[in-house]
Structures are given as structure tokens and as C-alpha cells.
Short mmCIF file of C-alpha atoms and ligand atoms in Angstrom, two decimals:
data_model
loop_
_atom_site.label_atom_id
_atom_site.label_comp_id
_atom_site.label_asym_id
_atom_site.label_seq_id
_atom_site.Cartn_x
_atom_site.Cartn_y
_atom_site.Cartn_z
CA MET A 10 21.21 -2.33 9.34
CA GLY A 11 20.53 -0.19 6.31
CA GLU A 12 17.84 2.35 5.84
CA GLN A 13 14.54 1.27 4.47
CA ARG A 14 12.51 3.56 2.29
CA ARG A 15 9.58 5.18 3.99
CA GLU A 16 6.31 4.28 2.31
CA VAL A 17 4.13 7.15 1.17
CA VAL A 18 0.59 6.00 0.42
CA ALA A 19 -1.88 7.75 -1.86
CA GLY A 20 -5.57 7.03 -2.31
CA ALA A 21 -7.25 6.76 -5.70
CA VAL A 22 -10.90 7.48 -4.95
CA VAL A 23 -13.28 7.17 -7.90
CA ARG A 24 -16.88 8.18 -7.48
CA GLU A 25 -19.40 8.34 -10.30
CA GLY A 26 -16.58 8.00 -12.79
CA LEU A 27 -14.54 10.90 -11.39
CA LEU A 28 -11.18 10.78 -9.61
CA LEU A 29 -10.52 12.75 -6.43
CA VAL A 30 -7.42 14.94 -6.67
CA ALA A 31 -6.00 17.57 -4.33
CA ARG A 32 -3.75 20.57 -4.87
CA ARG A 33 -0.77 20.72 -2.52
CA ALA A 34 -0.06 23.73 -0.33
CA SER A 35 3.51 22.71 0.54
CA PRO A 36 6.47 22.32 0.34
CA PRO A 37 7.22 25.31 -1.90
CA GLU A 38 8.49 23.16 -4.78
CA LEU A 39 5.23 21.16 -4.85
CA ALA A 40 2.80 23.92 -3.84
CA GLY A 41 0.09 24.48 -6.42
CA LEU A 42 0.54 21.05 -8.02
CA TRP A 43 -2.04 18.27 -7.87
CA GLU A 44 -1.68 14.83 -6.28
CA LEU A 45 -3.55 11.81 -5.16
CA PRO A 46 -4.08 12.62 -1.49
CA GLY A 47 -2.12 10.68 1.11
CA GLY A 48 1.07 10.77 3.12
CA LYS A 49 3.65 8.79 5.05
CA ALA A 50 2.60 5.50 6.56
CA GLU A 51 3.53 5.22 10.22
CA PRO A 52 6.15 2.59 11.05
CA GLY A 53 4.37 -0.77 11.11
CA GLU A 54 1.11 0.68 9.84
CA GLU A 55 -0.72 -1.40 7.26
CA PRO A 56 -0.72 0.65 4.03
CA ARG A 57 -4.46 0.47 3.43
CA ALA A 58 -5.02 1.64 6.99
CA ALA A 59 -2.62 4.50 6.28
CA VAL A 60 -4.70 5.50 3.25
CA GLU A 61 -7.85 5.49 5.37
CA ARG A 62 -6.16 7.58 8.09
CA GLU A 63 -4.57 10.08 5.73
CA LEU A 64 -7.77 10.77 3.80
CA ALA A 65 -9.67 11.19 7.06
CA GLU A 66 -7.03 13.63 8.37
CA GLU A 67 -6.49 15.60 5.19
CA LEU A 68 -9.94 15.60 3.59
CA ALA A 69 -12.37 14.52 6.32
CA ILE A 70 -13.74 11.65 4.26
CA VAL A 71 -14.23 8.01 5.15
CA VAL A 72 -12.76 5.55 2.64
CA VAL A 73 -11.86 1.86 2.63
CA GLY A 74 -8.39 1.17 1.28
CA GLY A 75 -8.14 -1.45 -1.46
CA GLU A 76 -5.91 -2.79 -4.21
CA ARG A 77 -2.56 -1.35 -5.29
CA VAL A 78 -2.75 0.81 -8.40
CA GLY A 79 0.10 1.49 -10.82
CA PRO A 80 3.86 1.38 -10.32
CA GLU A 81 5.94 2.12 -7.27
CA VAL A 82 7.43 5.56 -7.65
CA LEU A 83 10.69 6.42 -5.92
CA ILE A 84 10.69 9.85 -4.32
CA GLY A 85 14.31 10.76 -3.82
CA GLU A 86 16.39 8.22 -1.90
CA ARG A 87 14.25 7.82 1.14
CA MET A 88 10.62 7.42 0.14
CA VAL A 89 8.56 5.23 -2.15
CA LEU A 90 5.07 6.21 -3.28
CA ARG A 91 2.44 3.50 -3.65
CA ALA A 92 -1.13 4.26 -4.73
CA TYR A 93 -4.12 2.23 -3.56
CA ALA A 94 -7.65 2.24 -4.84
CA ALA A 95 -9.90 3.56 -2.09
CA GLU A 96 -13.65 3.17 -1.90
CA TRP A 97 -15.52 6.29 -0.86
CA VAL A 98 -17.86 5.63 2.07
CA SER A 99 -18.96 9.01 3.40
CA GLY A 100 -18.18 12.71 3.66
CA GLU A 101 -17.62 15.43 1.12
CA PRO A 102 -13.89 16.17 0.79
CA VAL A 103 -12.71 19.34 2.49
CA ALA A 104 -9.29 20.86 1.75
CA ILE A 105 -7.92 20.83 5.31
CA GLU A 106 -4.23 20.75 4.34
CA HIS A 107 -4.57 21.29 0.60
CA LEU A 108 -5.32 24.42 -1.42
CA GLU A 109 -8.33 22.80 -3.06
CA VAL A 110 -9.83 19.49 -4.05
CA ALA A 111 -11.48 18.46 -7.31
CA TRP A 112 -13.14 15.49 -9.00
CA ILE A 113 -11.77 15.02 -12.50
CA GLY A 114 -12.71 12.91 -15.48
CA SER A 115 -10.25 10.70 -17.31
CA ASP A 116 -10.08 13.28 -20.11
CA ALA A 117 -8.48 15.73 -17.66
CA LEU A 118 -5.78 13.37 -16.36
CA ASP A 119 -3.08 14.26 -18.87
CA ASP A 120 -3.34 18.03 -18.60
CA LEU A 121 -3.54 18.31 -14.82
CA PRO A 122 -0.39 19.94 -13.37
CA TRP A 123 0.58 16.90 -11.29
CA VAL A 124 3.36 16.68 -8.76
CA PRO A 125 6.17 14.91 -10.66
CA SER A 126 5.88 11.59 -8.80
CA ASP A 127 2.17 11.18 -9.45
CA ARG A 128 2.47 11.70 -13.18
CA ALA A 129 3.83 8.13 -13.33
CA LEU A 130 0.43 6.89 -12.11
CA ILE A 131 -1.69 8.43 -14.87
CA ALA A 132 -1.79 5.41 -17.18
CA ALA A 133 -2.98 3.16 -14.36
CA LEU A 134 -5.49 5.73 -13.11
CA ARG A 135 -7.11 5.84 -16.53
CA GLU A 136 -8.00 2.15 -16.09
CA LEU A 137 -9.97 2.87 -12.92
N1 9L3 B 211 3.96 12.75 -2.20
C1 9L3 B 211 3.86 12.60 -3.52
N2 9L3 B 211 2.73 12.24 -4.10
C2 9L3 B 211 1.62 11.98 -3.34
C3 9L3 B 211 1.72 12.13 -1.93
C4 9L3 B 211 0.52 11.87 -1.05
C5 9L3 B 211 2.92 12.51 -1.39
N3 9L3 B 211 0.48 11.59 -3.95
C6 9L3 B 211 5.25 13.15 -1.60
C7 9L3 B 211 5.24 14.58 -1.10
C8 9L3 B 211 6.18 14.52 0.04
C9 9L3 B 211 6.05 13.10 0.59
O1 9L3 B 211 5.51 12.34 -0.47
O2 9L3 B 211 7.52 14.65 -0.46
C10 9L3 B 211 5.22 12.97 1.84
O3 9L3 B 211 3.90 13.39 1.57
P1 9L3 B 211 3.07 14.30 2.62
O4 9L3 B 211 3.11 13.58 3.92
O5 9L3 B 211 3.75 15.63 2.66
O6 9L3 B 211 1.69 14.36 2.02
MG1 MG B 212 -0.22 14.38 2.61
#
């Protein structure tokens, strides 16, 4: 009994000292804001596998999911966001579902117009 929160996974991909970020196209209240790319894990799906799948689907890149990064962030009542470091393996990111993608330096973390949930991850992302 009882509803469990759906896990939303996000990948923190750092390459040559830059972090991969993506600008959301939807829903309207998040459109135009930046996030760590990812999405809902499937029921029973291992979170690092979900990171690998989501980044392949959304950005056409191959990554290997790794360690948790930063705090859990509750998204409303029903979802919890968890970020995972992800090692880039191959592919240049393509904005398949996003408006655009970018690689940013740590100096740009604070000023990026983040989706509200991901702002809680900034301090931990700086350490990567
Ligand atoms: N979300 C927030 N921050 C993120 C990601 C990947 C997702 N870094 C939120 C947006 C949606 C929900 O989680 O409310 C599900 O994400 P998606 O499947 O729409 O990407
Ligand atoms: Mg997504």
C-alpha cells in the first residue's frame, strides 16, 4: 500500500572540465530553463541504467552512469530527482527533445537559468 515516489534521474556529464546542460522545451512552466538531462526511471529499472537510456534517447550520446551527486530533490509529491555522475563515452549531444544543449564551466553554474529543482544541485556540481 502507499504510493512510492517516482525516481527521476539526471546525468552530470563532465568533459574537459565542462558540464553538459540542456534547455527544456516543455512543460510550459519549465520551457526555456536549463537542467541536467534525464527523466523518469522505469519501474524496476536500475537508476544508472536509466541515466544511460535517457541520455541516449534525449541527446544521442553514450554514457556510463556512475556515483550519486548532490542531494535528493523532491519534485512535488510524487517524484524525487537524483543526479548521477555519468562518464561520456561517445557521440556529440544533439537536442532531440530539448531546445538546445551547452557545455558550461563552473563559473557559469550560478547564473544559468536552471529549472527550480536542479538549482539545489549546483553546490555539488561545482565539486565535479
Ligand atoms: N526534472 C527536473 N530536473 C531534471 C529532470 C531530468 C527532470 N534534471 C523534472 C521535470 C519533470 C520530471 O522531472 O517534472 C520528469 O522529467 P522528464 O521526463 O520530463 O524529463
Ligand atoms: Mg527528460
